[in-house]
PDB file of C-alpha atoms and ligand atoms in Angstrom:
ATOM      1  CA  MET A 297     -33.537  -2.723  45.332  1.00 86.00           C
ATOM      2  CA  THR A 298     -30.592  -0.354  46.173  1.00 93.00           C
ATOM      3  CA  ILE A 299     -27.316  -0.893  44.401  1.00 94.00           C
ATOM      4  CA  GLU A 300     -24.046   0.492  45.895  1.00 95.00           C
ATOM      5  CA  PHE A 301     -21.469   1.072  43.173  1.00 96.00           C
ATOM      6  CA  SER A 302     -17.828   1.140  44.435  1.00 97.00           C
ATOM      7  CA  PRO A 303     -16.587   4.673  45.179  1.00 97.00           C
ATOM      8  CA  ALA A 304     -14.508   6.495  42.550  1.00 98.00           C
ATOM      9  CA  SER A 305     -14.248  10.245  42.056  1.00 98.00           C
ATOM     10  CA  GLU A 306     -14.317  12.085  38.775  1.00 98.00           C
ATOM     11  CA  SER A 307     -10.603  12.747  38.770  1.00 98.00           C
ATOM     12  CA  GLN A 308      -9.836   9.036  39.467  1.00 98.00           C
ATOM     13  CA  ILE A 309     -12.015   8.024  36.515  1.00 98.00           C
ATOM     14  CA  THR A 310     -10.237  10.435  34.236  1.00 98.00           C
ATOM     15  CA  ARG A 311      -6.769   9.218  35.527  1.00 98.00           C
ATOM     16  CA  ALA A 312      -7.800   5.618  34.922  1.00 98.00           C
ATOM     17  CA  ILE A 313      -8.591   6.448  31.292  1.00 98.00           C
ATOM     18  CA  VAL A 314      -5.495   8.552  30.677  1.00 98.00           C
ATOM     19  CA  GLU A 315      -2.976   6.102  32.316  1.00 98.00           C
ATOM     20  CA  GLU A 316      -4.365   2.918  30.698  1.00 98.00           C
ATOM     21  CA  PHE A 317      -4.561   4.578  27.234  1.00 98.00           C
ATOM     22  CA  ALA A 318      -1.062   6.027  27.529  1.00 98.00           C
ATOM     23  CA  LYS A 319       0.366   2.736  28.628  1.00 98.00           C
ATOM     24  CA  GLU A 320      -1.234   0.802  25.720  1.00 96.00           C
ATOM     25  CA  PHE A 321      -0.413   3.471  23.152  1.00 97.00           C
ATOM     26  CA  ASP A 322       3.187   3.457  24.301  1.00 97.00           C
ATOM     27  CA  ASN A 323       3.315  -0.299  23.755  1.00 96.00           C
ATOM     28  CA  TYR A 324       2.114   0.122  20.178  1.00 96.00           C
ATOM     29  CA  VAL A 325       4.334   2.954  19.180  1.00 98.00           C
ATOM     30  CA  GLU A 326       6.620   0.199  17.818  1.00 98.00           C
ATOM     31  CA  THR A 327       4.822  -2.960  16.946  1.00 98.00           C
ATOM     32  CA  GLU A 328       4.960  -5.987  14.723  1.00 98.00           C
ATOM     33  CA  VAL A 329       1.935  -5.394  12.439  1.00 98.00           C
ATOM     34  CA  ILE A 330      -0.359  -2.437  11.946  1.00 98.00           C
ATOM     35  CA  ILE A 331      -3.596  -2.980  10.081  1.00 99.00           C
ATOM     36  CA  VAL A 332      -5.239   0.117   8.560  1.00 99.00           C
ATOM     37  CA  GLY A 333      -8.947  -0.499   8.268  1.00 98.00           C
ATOM     38  CA  GLY A 334     -11.273  -2.380  10.628  1.00 98.00           C
ATOM     39  CA  GLY A 335     -13.669  -3.917   7.992  1.00 98.00           C
ATOM     40  CA  PRO A 336     -14.105  -7.653   7.532  1.00 98.00           C
ATOM     41  CA  SER A 337     -10.713  -8.265   5.906  1.00 98.00           C
ATOM     42  CA  GLY A 338      -8.735  -6.150   8.413  1.00 99.00           C
ATOM     43  CA  LEU A 339     -10.594  -7.666  11.396  1.00 99.00           C
ATOM     44  CA  MET A 340     -10.020 -11.196  10.136  1.00 98.00           C
ATOM     45  CA  ALA A 341      -6.283 -10.561   9.593  1.00 98.00           C
ATOM     46  CA  GLY A 342      -6.113  -9.034  13.044  1.00 98.00           C
ATOM     47  CA  LYS A 343      -7.758 -11.966  14.629  1.00 98.00           C
ATOM     48  CA  GLU A 344      -5.584 -14.511  12.904  1.00 98.00           C
ATOM     49  CA  LEU A 345      -2.392 -12.594  13.645  1.00 98.00           C
ATOM     50  CA  ALA A 346      -3.256 -12.008  17.345  1.00 98.00           C
ATOM     51  CA  SER A 347      -4.378 -15.518  17.872  1.00 98.00           C
ATOM     52  CA  ARG A 348      -0.971 -16.664  16.606  1.00 97.00           C
ATOM     53  CA  GLY A 349       0.788 -14.380  19.168  1.00 97.00           C
ATOM     54  CA  VAL A 350       1.660 -11.521  16.789  1.00 98.00           C
ATOM     55  CA  GLU A 351       1.399  -7.981  18.195  1.00 98.00           C
ATOM     56  CA  VAL A 352      -1.162  -6.266  16.146  1.00 98.00           C
ATOM     57  CA  LEU A 353      -2.826  -2.835  16.157  1.00 98.00           C
ATOM     58  CA  ILE A 354      -5.959  -2.028  13.993  1.00 98.00           C
ATOM     59  CA  ILE A 355      -6.303   1.665  13.005  1.00 98.00           C
ATOM     60  CA  GLU A 356      -9.920   2.619  12.170  1.00 98.00           C
ATOM     61  CA  ARG A 357     -11.035   6.078  11.235  1.00 98.00           C
ATOM     62  CA  ASN A 358     -14.567   5.601  12.358  1.00 98.00           C
ATOM     63  CA  ASN A 359     -15.685   5.225  16.003  1.00 97.00           C
ATOM     64  CA  TYR A 360     -17.259   1.769  15.060  1.00 98.00           C
ATOM     65  CA  LEU A 361     -15.443  -1.216  13.597  1.00 98.00           C
ATOM     66  CA  GLY A 362     -16.857  -3.511  10.890  1.00 98.00           C
ATOM     67  CA  GLY A 363     -16.748  -1.335   7.696  1.00 98.00           C
ATOM     68  CA  GLY A 364     -19.230  -2.751   5.083  1.00 97.00           C
ATOM     69  CA  PHE A 365     -19.837  -5.893   7.143  1.00 98.00           C
ATOM     70  CA  TRP A 366     -22.806  -4.386   9.073  1.00 97.00           C
ATOM     71  CA  LEU A 367     -25.005  -4.610   6.016  1.00 95.00           C
ATOM     72  CA  GLY A 368     -25.418  -6.964   3.108  1.00 92.00           C
ATOM     73  CA  GLY A 369     -26.159  -4.516   0.359  1.00 92.00           C
ATOM     74  CA  PHE A 370     -28.563  -1.638  -0.352  1.00 93.00           C
ATOM     75  CA  LEU A 371     -29.239  -1.087   3.350  1.00 94.00           C
ATOM     76  CA  MET A 372     -30.478  -4.694   3.742  1.00 96.00           C
ATOM     77  CA  ASN A 373     -28.886  -6.329   6.725  1.00 96.00           C
ATOM     78  CA  LYS A 374     -28.587  -9.910   5.483  1.00 97.00           C
ATOM     79  CA  LEU A 375     -25.116 -10.859   4.221  1.00 97.00           C
ATOM     80  CA  THR A 376     -24.017 -13.651   1.904  1.00 98.00           C
ATOM     81  CA  VAL A 377     -21.010 -15.868   1.659  1.00 98.00           C
ATOM     82  CA  ARG A 378     -20.229 -18.529  -0.910  1.00 98.00           C
ATOM     83  CA  SER A 379     -18.805 -21.922  -0.111  1.00 98.00           C
ATOM     84  CA  PRO A 380     -16.152 -22.589   1.290  1.00 98.00           C
ATOM     85  CA  ALA A 381     -16.294 -19.342   3.356  1.00 98.00           C
ATOM     86  CA  GLU A 382     -19.107 -20.646   5.513  1.00 98.00           C
ATOM     87  CA  LYS A 383     -16.366 -22.525   7.394  1.00 98.00           C
ATOM     88  CA  ILE A 384     -15.178 -19.172   8.646  1.00 98.00           C
ATOM     89  CA  LEU A 385     -18.802 -18.415   9.920  1.00 98.00           C
ATOM     90  CA  ASP A 386     -18.553 -21.755  11.737  1.00 98.00           C
ATOM     91  CA  GLU A 387     -15.295 -20.725  13.340  1.00 98.00           C
ATOM     92  CA  LEU A 388     -16.834 -17.493  14.510  1.00 98.00           C
ATOM     93  CA  ASP A 389     -19.962 -19.261  15.701  1.00 98.00           C
ATOM     94  CA  VAL A 390     -22.248 -17.198  13.435  1.00 98.00           C
ATOM     95  CA  PRO A 391     -25.520 -18.841  12.622  1.00 98.00           C
ATOM     96  CA  TYR A 392     -26.354 -18.980   8.850  1.00 98.00           C
ATOM     97  CA  LYS A 393     -28.562 -20.884   6.442  1.00 98.00           C
ATOM     98  CA  GLU A 394     -28.135 -22.020   2.881  1.00 98.00           C
ATOM     99  CA  TYR A 395     -30.236 -20.054   0.484  1.00 98.00           C
ATOM    100  CA  SER A 396     -32.916 -22.545  -0.606  1.00 97.00           C
ATOM    101  CA  LYS A 397     -32.457 -21.856  -4.396  1.00 98.00           C
ATOM    102  CA  VAL A 398     -28.644 -21.900  -4.713  1.00 98.00           C
ATOM    103  CA  GLU A 399     -26.437 -24.624  -3.362  1.00 98.00           C
ATOM    104  CA  GLY A 400     -23.339 -23.269  -1.561  1.00 98.00           C
ATOM    105  CA  LEU A 401     -24.764 -19.702  -1.108  1.00 98.00           C
ATOM    106  CA  TYR A 402     -25.248 -18.837   2.575  1.00 98.00           C
ATOM    107  CA  VAL A 403     -27.106 -16.018   4.242  1.00 98.00           C
ATOM    108  CA  ALA A 404     -26.423 -14.710   7.797  1.00 98.00           C
ATOM    109  CA  ASP A 405     -27.629 -11.767   9.895  1.00 98.00           C
ATOM    110  CA  ALA A 406     -25.035  -9.077   9.227  1.00 98.00           C
ATOM    111  CA  SER A 407     -25.206  -7.520  12.686  1.00 98.00           C
ATOM    112  CA  HIS A 408     -24.668 -10.949  14.290  1.00 98.00           C
ATOM    113  CA  ALA A 409     -21.839 -11.817  11.922  1.00 98.00           C
ATOM    114  CA  CYS A 410     -20.111  -8.410  12.324  1.00 98.00           C
ATOM    115  CA  SER A 411     -20.322  -8.308  16.173  1.00 98.00           C
ATOM    116  CA  LYS A 412     -19.046 -11.875  16.445  1.00 98.00           C
ATOM    117  CA  LEU A 413     -16.044 -11.026  14.214  1.00 98.00           C
ATOM    118  CA  ILE A 414     -15.285  -7.824  16.176  1.00 98.00           C
ATOM    119  CA  ALA A 415     -15.561  -9.720  19.493  1.00 98.00           C
ATOM    120  CA  ALA A 416     -13.377 -12.605  18.148  1.00 98.00           C
ATOM    121  CA  THR A 417     -10.679 -10.115  16.977  1.00 98.00           C
ATOM    122  CA  CYS A 418     -10.611  -8.375  20.368  1.00 98.00           C
ATOM    123  CA  ASP A 419     -10.694 -11.685  22.252  1.00 98.00           C
ATOM    124  CA  ALA A 420      -7.694 -12.867  20.263  1.00 98.00           C
ATOM    125  CA  GLY A 421      -5.736  -9.866  21.582  1.00 98.00           C
ATOM    126  CA  ALA A 422      -5.675  -7.443  18.701  1.00 98.00           C
ATOM    127  CA  LYS A 423      -5.675  -3.821  19.868  1.00 98.00           C
ATOM    128  CA  ILE A 424      -7.846  -1.150  18.294  1.00 98.00           C
ATOM    129  CA  LEU A 425      -7.147   2.517  17.768  1.00 98.00           C
ATOM    130  CA  ASN A 426     -10.581   3.942  16.566  1.00 98.00           C
ATOM    131  CA  MET A 427     -11.358   7.502  15.527  1.00 97.00           C
ATOM    132  CA  THR A 428      -7.873   7.497  14.064  1.00 98.00           C
ATOM    133  CA  ALA A 429      -7.122   8.074  10.422  1.00 97.00           C
ATOM    134  CA  LEU A 430      -4.126   7.134   8.328  1.00 97.00           C
ATOM    135  CA  ASP A 431      -2.437  10.292   7.180  1.00 95.00           C
ATOM    136  CA  ASP A 432       0.709   8.839   5.535  1.00 98.00           C
ATOM    137  CA  VAL A 433       3.165   6.051   5.632  1.00 98.00           C
ATOM    138  CA  VAL A 434       6.607   5.934   7.208  1.00 98.00           C
ATOM    139  CA  LEU A 435       9.064   4.898   4.427  1.00 98.00           C
ATOM    140  CA  HIS A 436      12.659   3.762   5.303  1.00 97.00           C
ATOM    141  CA  ASN A 437      15.034   2.565   2.539  1.00 96.00           C
ATOM    142  CA  GLU A 438      12.080   1.839   0.155  1.00 95.00           C
ATOM    143  CA  LYS A 439      10.233  -0.206   2.696  1.00 98.00           C
ATOM    144  CA  VAL A 440       6.909   0.706   4.404  1.00 98.00           C
ATOM    145  CA  SER A 441       8.050   0.867   8.083  1.00 98.00           C
ATOM    146  CA  GLY A 442       5.000   2.276   9.805  1.00 98.00           C
ATOM    147  CA  VAL A 443       2.127   4.788   9.534  1.00 98.00           C
ATOM    148  CA  VAL A 444       1.514   8.465  10.271  1.00 98.00           C
ATOM    149  CA  ILE A 445      -1.797   8.953  12.010  1.00 97.00           C
ATOM    150  CA  ASN A 446      -3.979  11.690  13.331  1.00 96.00           C
ATOM    151  CA  TRP A 447      -7.375  11.823  15.114  1.00 95.00           C
ATOM    152  CA  THR A 448     -10.187  11.548  12.625  1.00 96.00           C
ATOM    153  CA  ALA A 449     -11.680  14.825  13.988  1.00 93.00           C
ATOM    154  CA  VAL A 450      -8.546  16.596  13.259  1.00 91.00           C
ATOM    155  CA  SER A 451      -8.044  15.192   9.721  1.00 83.00           C
ATOM    156  CA  SER A 452     -11.609  16.048   8.790  1.00 83.00           C
ATOM    157  CA  LEU A 453     -11.328  19.716   9.699  1.00 87.00           C
ATOM    158  CA  PRO A 454      -9.901  22.339   7.387  1.00 86.00           C
ATOM    159  CA  LYS A 455      -6.173  22.906   7.933  1.00 80.00           C
ATOM    160  CA  GLU A 456      -6.720  26.574   8.830  1.00 82.00           C
ATOM    161  CA  ILE A 457      -8.843  25.512  11.793  1.00 83.00           C
ATOM    162  CA  ALA A 458      -6.919  22.398  12.905  1.00 83.00           C
ATOM    163  CA  CYS A 459      -3.293  22.701  12.062  1.00 86.00           C
ATOM    164  CA  VAL A 460      -2.212  19.776  14.234  1.00 90.00           C
ATOM    165  CA  ASP A 461       0.809  17.689  13.350  1.00 93.00           C
ATOM    166  CA  PRO A 462       0.191  13.911  13.189  1.00 95.00           C
ATOM    167  CA  VAL A 463       2.340  11.262  14.944  1.00 97.00           C
ATOM    168  CA  SER A 464       4.058   8.144  13.635  1.00 98.00           C
ATOM    169  CA  LEU A 465       3.961   4.584  14.670  1.00 98.00           C
ATOM    170  CA  GLU A 466       6.635   2.121  13.497  1.00 98.00           C
ATOM    171  CA  SER A 467       5.931  -1.449  12.576  1.00 98.00           C
ATOM    172  CA  LYS A 468       7.553  -4.399  10.802  1.00 98.00           C
ATOM    173  CA  LEU A 469       4.643  -4.677   8.417  1.00 98.00           C
ATOM    174  CA  VAL A 470       1.554  -2.629   7.508  1.00 98.00           C
ATOM    175  CA  ILE A 471      -1.571  -4.215   5.980  1.00 99.00           C
ATOM    176  CA  ASP A 472      -3.808  -2.069   3.837  1.00 98.00           C
ATOM    177  CA  ALA A 473      -7.402  -3.177   4.571  1.00 98.00           C
ATOM    178  CA  THR A 474      -9.082   0.156   3.803  1.00 98.00           C
ATOM    179  CA  GLY A 475     -11.511  -1.257   1.270  1.00 97.00           C
ATOM    180  CA  HIS A 476     -12.294   0.268  -2.173  1.00 95.00           C
ATOM    181  CA  ASP A 477     -10.136   3.342  -1.434  1.00 96.00           C
ATOM    182  CA  ALA A 478      -6.820   1.357  -0.891  1.00 98.00           C
ATOM    183  CA  THR A 479      -5.715   4.442   1.114  1.00 98.00           C
ATOM    184  CA  VAL A 480      -2.259   3.167   2.118  1.00 98.00           C
ATOM    185  CA  VAL A 481      -1.374   1.880  -1.342  1.00 98.00           C
ATOM    186  CA  LYS A 482      -2.503   5.283  -2.740  1.00 98.00           C
ATOM    187  CA  LYS A 483       0.028   7.098  -0.451  1.00 98.00           C
ATOM    188  CA  LEU A 484       2.796   5.327  -2.387  1.00 98.00           C
ATOM    189  CA  GLU A 485       1.146   5.881  -5.791  1.00 98.00           C
ATOM    190  CA  GLU A 486       0.949   9.675  -5.075  1.00 97.00           C
ATOM    191  CA  ARG A 487       4.766   9.589  -4.827  1.00 96.00           C
ATOM    192  CA  GLY A 488       5.125   7.581  -8.123  1.00 97.00           C
ATOM    193  CA  LEU A 489       6.463   4.526  -6.338  1.00 97.00           C
ATOM    194  CA  LEU A 490       3.849   2.220  -7.838  1.00 95.00           C
ATOM    195  CA  GLU A 491       0.764   2.220  -9.953  1.00 95.00           C
ATOM    196  CA  THR A 492      -2.697   0.977  -9.166  1.00 95.00           C
ATOM    197  CA  LYS A 493      -5.242  -0.159 -11.746  1.00 92.00           C
ATOM    198  CA  GLY A 494      -8.382   0.960 -10.065  1.00 91.00           C
ATOM    199  CA  GLN A 495     -11.417  -1.288  -9.443  1.00 90.00           C
ATOM    200  CA  GLY A 496     -12.974  -3.238 -12.321  1.00 93.00           C
ATOM    201  CA  ALA A 497     -16.649  -3.645 -12.936  1.00 96.00           C
ATOM    202  CA  MET A 498     -18.884  -6.188 -11.150  1.00 96.00           C
ATOM    203  CA  TRP A 499     -18.228  -9.876 -11.833  1.00 95.00           C
ATOM    204  CA  VAL A 500     -18.797 -11.789  -8.627  1.00 93.00           C
ATOM    205  CA  GLU A 501     -17.788 -15.202  -9.893  1.00 92.00           C
ATOM    206  CA  ARG A 502     -14.349 -14.036 -10.979  1.00 94.00           C
ATOM    207  CA  SER A 503     -13.530 -11.462  -8.301  1.00 95.00           C
ATOM    208  CA  GLU A 504     -13.720 -13.517  -5.102  1.00 97.00           C
ATOM    209  CA  ASN A 505     -11.131 -16.073  -6.203  1.00 96.00           C
ATOM    210  CA  LEU A 506      -8.870 -13.423  -7.623  1.00 97.00           C
ATOM    211  CA  VAL A 507      -8.979 -11.221  -4.537  1.00 97.00           C
ATOM    212  CA  VAL A 508      -7.884 -14.078  -2.366  1.00 98.00           C
ATOM    213  CA  GLU A 509      -5.221 -15.219  -4.890  1.00 98.00           C
ATOM    214  CA  ARG A 510      -3.665 -11.667  -5.140  1.00 98.00           C
ATOM    215  CA  THR A 511      -3.644 -11.049  -1.398  1.00 98.00           C
ATOM    216  CA  SER A 512       0.101 -10.440  -0.962  1.00 98.00           C
ATOM    217  CA  GLU A 513       2.869  -8.015  -0.221  1.00 98.00           C
ATOM    218  CA  PHE A 514       2.440  -5.435  -2.957  1.00 97.00           C
ATOM    219  CA  TYR A 515       5.296  -3.250  -1.932  1.00 98.00           C
ATOM    220  CA  PRO A 516       8.097  -4.002   0.576  1.00 98.00           C
ATOM    221  CA  GLY A 517       6.569  -3.926   4.038  1.00 98.00           C
ATOM    222  CA  LEU A 518       2.983  -3.430   2.716  1.00 98.00           C
ATOM    223  CA  ILE A 519       0.478  -6.277   2.400  1.00 98.00           C
ATOM    224  CA  VAL A 520      -2.943  -5.590   0.758  1.00 98.00           C
ATOM    225  CA  THR A 521      -6.193  -7.426   1.697  1.00 98.00           C
ATOM    226  CA  GLY A 522      -9.923  -7.224   0.991  1.00 98.00           C
ATOM    227  CA  MET A 523     -11.329  -4.773  -1.550  1.00 97.00           C
ATOM    228  CA  ALA A 524      -8.000  -2.878  -1.403  1.00 98.00           C
ATOM    229  CA  VAL A 525      -6.568  -5.804  -3.503  1.00 98.00           C
ATOM    230  CA  SER A 526      -9.312  -5.336  -6.045  1.00 97.00           C
ATOM    231  CA  ALA A 527      -8.558  -1.556  -6.331  1.00 96.00           C
ATOM    232  CA  THR A 528      -4.842  -2.181  -6.466  1.00 97.00           C
ATOM    233  CA  TYR A 529      -4.783  -4.836  -9.170  1.00 96.00           C
ATOM    234  CA  GLY A 530      -7.896  -3.690 -11.180  1.00 96.00           C
ATOM    235  CA  LEU A 531      -9.887  -6.844 -10.315  1.00 97.00           C
ATOM    236  CA  PRO A 532     -13.588  -6.978 -10.803  1.00 95.00           C
ATOM    237  CA  ARG A 533     -15.707  -5.953  -7.813  1.00 93.00           C
ATOM    238  CA  MET A 534     -17.947  -8.430  -6.086  1.00 91.00           C
ATOM    239  CA  GLY A 535     -20.780  -6.533  -4.297  1.00 88.00           C
ATOM    240  CA  PRO A 536     -22.515  -7.763  -1.258  1.00 92.00           C
ATOM    241  CA  THR A 537     -20.839 -11.117  -0.621  1.00 96.00           C
ATOM    242  CA  PHE A 538     -18.143 -11.443   1.936  1.00 98.00           C
ATOM    243  CA  GLY A 539     -16.435 -14.776   1.728  1.00 98.00           C
ATOM    244  CA  ALA A 540     -13.486 -13.388  -0.117  1.00 98.00           C
ATOM    245  CA  MET A 541     -13.038 -10.617   2.481  1.00 98.00           C
ATOM    246  CA  LEU A 542     -12.780 -13.161   5.308  1.00 98.00           C
ATOM    247  CA  MET A 543     -10.480 -15.432   3.373  1.00 98.00           C
ATOM    248  CA  SER A 544      -8.356 -12.648   2.128  1.00 98.00           C
ATOM    249  CA  GLY A 545      -7.901 -11.399   5.704  1.00 98.00           C
ATOM    250  CA  LYS A 546      -6.766 -14.957   6.753  1.00 98.00           C
ATOM    251  CA  LYS A 547      -4.330 -15.101   3.810  1.00 98.00           C
ATOM    252  CA  ALA A 548      -2.950 -11.589   4.698  1.00 98.00           C
ATOM    253  CA  ALA A 549      -2.190 -12.910   8.132  1.00 98.00           C
ATOM    254  CA  GLU A 550      -0.365 -15.947   6.718  1.00 98.00           C
ATOM    255  CA  VAL A 551       1.684 -13.748   4.365  1.00 98.00           C
ATOM    256  CA  ALA A 552       2.550 -11.524   7.329  1.00 98.00           C
ATOM    257  CA  ILE A 553       3.562 -14.428   9.543  1.00 98.00           C
ATOM    258  CA  GLU A 554       5.871 -15.779   6.788  1.00 97.00           C
ATOM    259  CA  LYS A 555       7.401 -12.292   6.373  1.00 97.00           C
ATOM    260  CA  LEU A 556       7.967 -11.856  10.127  1.00 97.00           C
ATOM    261  CA  LYS A 557       9.934 -15.124  10.181  1.00 93.00           C
ATOM    262  CA  LEU A 558      12.514 -13.799   7.556  1.00 76.00           C
TER     263      LEU A 558
HETATM  264  O1  48F B 726     -14.830  -1.087   3.377  1.00 76.24           O
HETATM  265  P1  48F B 726     -14.412  -2.123   4.289  1.00 76.24           P
HETATM  266  O2  48F B 726     -15.525  -3.045   4.789  1.00 76.24           O
HETATM  267  O3  48F B 726     -13.281  -3.035   3.544  1.00 76.24           O
HETATM  268  P2  48F B 726     -12.979  -4.624   3.220  1.00 76.24           P
HETATM  269  O4  48F B 726     -12.580  -5.184   4.584  1.00 76.24           O
HETATM  270  O5  48F B 726     -14.442  -5.121   2.879  1.00 76.24           O
HETATM  271  C1  48F B 726     -15.165  -4.689   1.881  1.00 76.24           C
HETATM  272  C2  48F B 726     -16.596  -5.132   2.006  1.00 76.24           C
HETATM  273  O6  48F B 726     -17.131  -4.466   3.193  1.00 76.24           O
HETATM  274  C3  48F B 726     -17.552  -4.701   0.802  1.00 76.24           C
HETATM  275  C4  48F B 726     -17.300  -5.399  -0.490  1.00 76.24           C
HETATM  276  C5  48F B 726     -17.013  -6.860  -0.567  1.00 76.24           C
HETATM  277  O7  48F B 726     -17.775  -7.651   0.200  1.00 76.24           O
HETATM  278  O8  48F B 726     -17.377  -4.804  -1.532  1.00 76.24           O
HETATM  279  O9  48F B 726     -17.365  -3.288   0.523  1.00 76.24           O
HETATM  280  O10 48F B 726     -12.058  -4.656   2.055  1.00 76.24           O
HETATM  281  O11 48F B 726     -13.614  -1.591   5.495  1.00 76.24           O
HETATM  282  C6  48F B 726     -12.601  -0.713   5.320  1.00 76.24           C
HETATM  283  C7  48F B 726     -12.407   0.001   6.643  1.00 76.24           C
HETATM  284  O12 48F B 726     -11.271   0.899   6.515  1.00 76.24           O
HETATM  285  C8  48F B 726     -11.525   2.110   7.147  1.00 76.24           C
HETATM  286  C9  48F B 726     -13.027   2.369   6.833  1.00 76.24           C
HETATM  287  O13 48F B 726     -13.561   3.270   7.809  1.00 76.24           O
HETATM  288  C10 48F B 726     -13.628   0.908   7.067  1.00 76.24           C
HETATM  289  O14 48F B 726     -14.020   0.650   8.287  1.00 76.24           O
HETATM  290  N1  48F B 726     -10.682   3.143   6.521  1.00 76.24           N
HETATM  291  C11 48F B 726     -10.635   3.617   5.245  1.00 76.24           C
HETATM  292  N2  48F B 726      -9.734   4.547   5.096  1.00 76.24           N
HETATM  293  C12 48F B 726      -9.077   4.730   6.296  1.00 76.24           C
HETATM  294  C13 48F B 726      -9.723   3.826   7.194  1.00 76.24           C
HETATM  295  C14 48F B 726      -8.109   5.549   6.737  1.00 76.24           C
HETATM  296  N3  48F B 726      -7.473   6.450   5.938  1.00 76.24           N
HETATM  297  N4  48F B 726      -7.712   5.436   8.068  1.00 76.24           N
HETATM  298  C15 48F B 726      -8.328   4.578   8.937  1.00 76.24           C
HETATM  299  N5  48F B 726      -9.312   3.753   8.483  1.00 76.24           N
END
């Protein structure tokens, strides 16, 4: 069998990439919501916002999206959620089963769940800037008003080799979904604008509820979600169960939508 691909030269392929990237990047230099971190909470927030018609850009320092959602725990790729979070797996059309020995504890294949969440987020219309790391925040009149970013490759090289200035993107709201590091919140703490408590010890049955409950605007213009909530408020950690990450992402989107209405 012979296949004839449509003709396109090397330079046309390069131009297609440059032009489309530049057009999209230009659109998102000023946007409604920027989510920093493309793990389960950030993806879920992005999916919810985009599906409600909000312009949303997810910044992810890795090439791949998904954060800790690719694995359950300890390099074992079965993830768990506790009821009622299985409803979100239903929404994402992720197959799962109830663990035979514990009612309300569900197990799913992590790669299946993670790829469905990524696809749903992209399908909803969220845009992704991967290989891009948060460098700082834009702060106008004591309100977080955007992010300062650089290519991950540049930020990971020593300054004497890669002295490259970052660029800024402006947004109405920023969501910190950077997980245990709470990287965006820490940028404000470094300047003495707020204080974080650091993550508490493991206590799954307390932590999940608290993370969802405390998902909120922590500083004007800055909403925290996922494990960043735990690190910010000193809540117990929860280990390899993900219901609270998904539900916190949903709540972060609701908080953002309410704020955008004001
Ligand atoms: O760590 P991560 O999965 O955060 P999450 O959404 O979920 C936490 C769970 O995976 C698990 C848990 C509870 O179930 O304990 O750990 O809160 O995803 C965070 C994402 O943020 C990216 C990072 O690469 C990851 O994909 N990230 C972190 N710092 C930066 C960043 C940064 N400075 N710039 C851009 N992305």
